[in-house]
């Protein structure tokens, strides 16, 4: 029998089972909706974690930062600690970095510029080629060389002079352009409301690595205590931390030391599936959906046995009869999954199109990857597995029952 005719028979059976079919659709919808809710949260979190991890050129567990925690004289207290860190043998390199802006490079537009000490060149994932490194080292006529993001290639010219420092004008020059996707770490706490996107992908900003960071250090004016980054091997980390804390204690300064690798690991643990309170409820609903569909499939398989026997006597193959159950179950799961996905799409983005979403670009990509890319793949896998699981028992019953027995048992 052709697939089209089998579909007609399945639709005819559905018309005789409207109530049960509607009930199963509701159960399946809830299951897929909960899977979408938990799965989207998990996938978008993991995407954000991966992006933030990839912003580092160093292994995250090698990177730490320290900041003086005091109410007054924060800048001077921080300076005492940072000057000491520079003397430690087991610190491979260290330095400050912060954010700035150029307002005279493109008319009417502010261009974000990361300003960092030259010693931190390997901290970010800048994708520097030998040519770009040479450009960064070749300051012309006293100007500081800046590499702009790839999106500025057709908007500015190499050699354009502009201002980044608040202490002097026309101090920087466009030396070249970074490769697409070049990035730099977020300063301070990595995981909060402003750090789960591409805030420090440098396609729409730039990077200045300078030997003279004092020209760009605004914290000495505001008496701020900026995070000071340093890189050390994991086996030396505890010793370096102890040395910093002891020195800070000797100078009556309270310091906070954070390891980036530990921060990322804590975020991975806190965003795991099993740490979500809804995970067990979701698993329970999936199990309920499978059990319900299996039970209904078995019941209707027994009730329809005479019809199956008649079909078999009339020349229909058993595998074609079994496929009708598979088609019915797959159809219910598919309709439920698509409906749940569309409802969640509107909840996440405010409309069916993410382009109309009011979400900040920092978060939109994470949700697009989580909900629009990963969830459909997950749903397809679930539909295949659940449809096969709920069709196994009916398939066994039909395959082991002879046509005469099917008809006779219903007499």
Tab-separated table of N, CA, C and O in Angstrom, residues 107-156:
chain	number	residue	atom	x	y	z
A	107	UNK	N	33.025	60.757	11.956
A	107	UNK	CA	32.154	61.879	12.306
A	107	UNK	C	30.818	61.377	12.873
A	107	UNK	O	30.140	60.543	12.285
A	108	UNK	N	30.478	61.904	14.038
A	108	UNK	CA	29.203	61.581	14.653
A	108	UNK	C	29.121	60.200	15.276
A	108	UNK	O	28.032	59.743	15.630
A	109	UNK	N	30.257	59.540	15.418
A	109	UNK	CA	30.248	58.180	15.960
A	109	UNK	C	31.385	57.994	16.943
A	109	UNK	O	32.501	58.478	16.734
A	110	UNK	N	31.088	57.279	18.031
A	110	UNK	CA	32.106	56.958	19.017
A	110	UNK	C	32.604	55.536	18.775
A	110	UNK	O	31.816	54.604	18.632
A	111	UNK	N	33.908	55.382	18.707
A	111	UNK	CA	34.517	54.072	18.467
A	111	UNK	C	35.167	53.593	19.763
A	111	UNK	O	36.054	54.256	20.306
A	112	UNK	N	34.725	52.435	20.256
A	112	UNK	CA	35.298	51.879	21.483
A	112	UNK	C	36.707	51.369	21.219
A	112	UNK	O	36.962	50.674	20.229
A	113	UNK	N	37.603	51.693	22.141
A	113	UNK	CA	38.990	51.264	22.036
A	113	UNK	C	39.413	50.629	23.360
A	113	UNK	O	39.242	51.238	24.421
A	114	UNK	N	39.942	49.404	23.299
A	114	UNK	CA	40.532	48.789	24.476
A	114	UNK	C	41.964	49.292	24.604
A	114	UNK	O	42.748	49.180	23.656
A	115	UNK	N	42.301	49.864	25.743
A	115	UNK	CA	43.669	50.323	25.986
A	115	UNK	C	44.308	49.379	26.996
A	115	UNK	O	43.764	49.146	28.079
A	116	UNK	N	45.446	48.817	26.632
A	116	UNK	CA	46.093	47.826	27.489
A	116	UNK	C	47.600	48.011	27.471
A	116	UNK	O	48.175	48.521	26.497
A	117	UNK	N	48.229	47.588	28.552
A	117	UNK	CA	49.681	47.600	28.588
A	117	UNK	C	50.222	46.581	27.582
A	117	UNK	O	49.664	45.507	27.394
A	118	UNK	N	51.321	46.937	26.937
A	118	UNK	CA	51.904	46.083	25.903
A	118	UNK	C	52.248	44.698	26.437
A	118	UNK	O	52.221	43.711	25.697
A	119	UNK	N	52.539	44.609	27.722
A	119	UNK	CA	52.891	43.325	28.316
A	119	UNK	C	51.749	42.316	28.254
A	119	UNK	O	51.974	41.108	28.343
A	120	UNK	N	50.508	42.792	28.072
A	120	UNK	CA	49.337	41.915	28.045
A	120	UNK	C	48.978	41.455	26.634
A	120	UNK	O	47.881	40.957	26.408
A	121	UNK	N	49.886	41.594	25.698
A	121	UNK	CA	49.589	41.312	24.290
A	121	UNK	C	48.989	39.928	24.074
A	121	UNK	O	48.103	39.737	23.235
A	122	UNK	N	49.455	38.941	24.837
A	122	UNK	CA	48.983	37.560	24.644
A	122	UNK	C	47.766	37.216	25.496
A	122	UNK	O	47.297	36.073	25.449
A	123	UNK	N	47.250	38.175	26.258
A	123	UNK	CA	46.104	37.893	27.124
A	123	UNK	C	44.837	37.640	26.314
A	123	UNK	O	44.048	36.753	26.623
A	124	UNK	N	44.626	38.442	25.272
A	124	UNK	CA	43.428	38.306	24.457
A	124	UNK	C	43.657	37.432	23.234
A	124	UNK	O	44.801	37.151	22.847
A	125	UNK	N	42.574	37.022	22.632
A	125	UNK	CA	42.626	36.211	21.414
A	125	UNK	C	42.578	37.150	20.207
A	125	UNK	O	41.583	37.233	19.495
A	126	UNK	N	43.679	37.870	19.991
A	126	UNK	CA	43.728	38.920	18.972
A	126	UNK	C	44.000	38.392	17.563
A	126	UNK	O	43.879	39.154	16.600
A	127	UNK	N	44.368	37.142	17.441
A	127	UNK	CA	44.662	36.532	16.131
A	127	UNK	C	45.709	37.338	15.363
A	127	UNK	O	45.571	37.597	14.161
A	128	UNK	N	46.750	37.754	16.071
A	128	UNK	CA	47.767	38.610	15.457
A	128	UNK	C	48.681	37.818	14.533
A	128	UNK	O	49.232	36.788	14.918
A	129	UNK	N	48.819	38.296	13.319
A	129	UNK	CA	49.800	37.745	12.387
A	129	UNK	C	51.122	38.480	12.589
A	129	UNK	O	51.192	39.487	13.304
A	130	UNK	N	52.170	37.983	11.969
A	130	UNK	CA	53.471	38.661	12.068
A	130	UNK	C	53.374	40.081	11.517
A	130	UNK	O	54.009	41.007	12.042
A	131	UNK	N	52.573	40.244	10.471
A	131	UNK	CA	52.401	41.576	9.879
A	131	UNK	C	51.727	42.531	10.852
A	131	UNK	O	52.153	43.685	11.013
A	132	UNK	N	50.665	42.040	11.532
A	132	UNK	CA	49.961	42.895	12.493
A	132	UNK	C	50.848	43.219	13.698
A	132	UNK	O	50.813	44.339	14.217
A	133	UNK	N	51.636	42.252	14.132
A	133	UNK	CA	52.553	42.509	15.244
A	133	UNK	C	53.557	43.597	14.869
A	133	UNK	O	53.891	44.473	15.679
A	134	UNK	N	54.037	43.549	13.636
A	134	UNK	CA	54.986	44.567	13.184
A	134	UNK	C	54.327	45.941	13.156
A	134	UNK	O	54.954	46.950	13.520
A	135	UNK	N	53.051	45.990	12.748
A	135	UNK	CA	52.338	47.272	12.721
A	135	UNK	C	52.149	47.822	14.129
A	135	UNK	O	52.246	49.033	14.361
A	136	UNK	N	51.875	46.916	15.083
A	136	UNK	CA	51.674	47.363	16.467
A	136	UNK	C	52.964	47.881	17.075
A	136	UNK	O	52.952	48.736	17.962
A	137	UNK	N	54.089	47.381	16.614
A	137	UNK	CA	55.379	47.796	17.175
A	137	UNK	C	55.952	49.029	16.480
A	137	UNK	O	56.943	49.600	16.946
A	138	UNK	N	55.310	49.445	15.392
A	138	UNK	CA	55.897	50.527	14.606
A	138	UNK	C	55.162	51.846	14.726
A	138	UNK	O	54.528	52.289	13.759
A	139	UNK	N	55.213	52.462	15.878
A	139	UNK	CA	54.578	53.769	16.062
A	139	UNK	C	55.239	54.799	15.144
A	139	UNK	O	56.462	54.878	15.062
A	140	UNK	N	54.422	55.592	14.450
A	140	UNK	CA	54.943	56.567	13.482
A	140	UNK	C	54.808	57.983	14.024
A	140	UNK	O	53.736	58.384	14.471
A	141	UNK	N	55.911	58.724	13.981
A	141	UNK	CA	55.896	60.148	14.359
A	141	UNK	C	55.319	60.364	15.754
A	141	UNK	O	54.629	61.361	16.011
A	142	UNK	N	55.591	59.435	16.665
A	142	UNK	CA	55.144	59.615	18.040
A	142	UNK	C	53.709	59.198	18.295
A	142	UNK	O	53.233	59.283	19.426
A	143	UNK	N	52.978	58.754	17.274
A	143	UNK	CA	51.593	58.307	17.460
A	143	UNK	C	51.562	56.864	17.976
A	143	UNK	O	52.409	56.044	17.630
A	144	UNK	N	50.557	56.573	18.776
A	144	UNK	CA	50.345	55.209	19.262
A	144	UNK	C	49.565	54.422	18.201
A	144	UNK	O	48.489	54.855	17.767
A	145	UNK	N	50.072	53.259	17.767
A	145	UNK	CA	49.376	52.483	16.726
A	145	UNK	C	48.173	51.726	17.282
A	145	UNK	O	48.259	51.057	18.306
A	146	UNK	N	47.060	51.827	16.588
A	146	UNK	CA	45.820	51.160	16.987
A	146	UNK	C	45.377	50.229	15.860
A	146	UNK	O	45.407	50.610	14.691
A	147	UNK	N	44.974	49.020	16.238
A	147	UNK	CA	44.372	48.093	15.282
A	147	UNK	C	42.865	48.116	15.483
A	147	UNK	O	42.374	47.879	16.583
A	148	UNK	N	42.140	48.418	14.409
A	148	UNK	CA	40.683	48.487	14.483
A	148	UNK	C	40.061	47.160	14.051
A	148	UNK	O	40.682	46.356	13.348
A	149	UNK	N	38.806	46.961	14.463
A	149	UNK	CA	38.079	45.753	14.107
A	149	UNK	C	37.837	45.640	12.621
A	149	UNK	O	37.882	46.632	11.872
A	150	UNK	N	37.544	44.423	12.167
A	150	UNK	CA	37.409	44.143	10.741
A	150	UNK	C	36.288	44.941	10.075
A	150	UNK	O	36.342	45.206	8.876
A	151	UNK	N	35.270	45.347	10.834
A	151	UNK	CA	34.144	46.079	10.249
A	151	UNK	C	34.486	47.514	9.873
A	151	UNK	O	33.674	48.213	9.262
A	152	UNK	N	35.690	47.981	10.223
A	152	UNK	CA	36.083	49.356	9.890
A	152	UNK	C	36.962	49.429	8.642
A	152	UNK	O	37.413	50.515	8.266
A	153	UNK	N	37.188	48.304	7.985
A	153	UNK	CA	38.097	48.294	6.823
A	153	UNK	C	37.678	49.283	5.739
A	153	UNK	O	38.529	49.931	5.116
A	154	UNK	N	36.407	49.391	5.477
A	154	UNK	CA	35.938	50.266	4.402
A	154	UNK	C	35.437	51.608	4.921
A	154	UNK	O	34.862	52.394	4.162
A	155	UNK	N	35.651	51.874	6.205
A	155	UNK	CA	35.119	53.104	6.791
A	155	UNK	C	36.197	54.106	7.181
A	155	UNK	O	35.922	55.305	7.249
A	156	UNK	N	37.394	53.624	7.460
A	156	UNK	CA	38.505	54.517	7.791
A	156	UNK	C	39.730	54.087	6.987
A	156	UNK	O	39.781	52.986	6.442
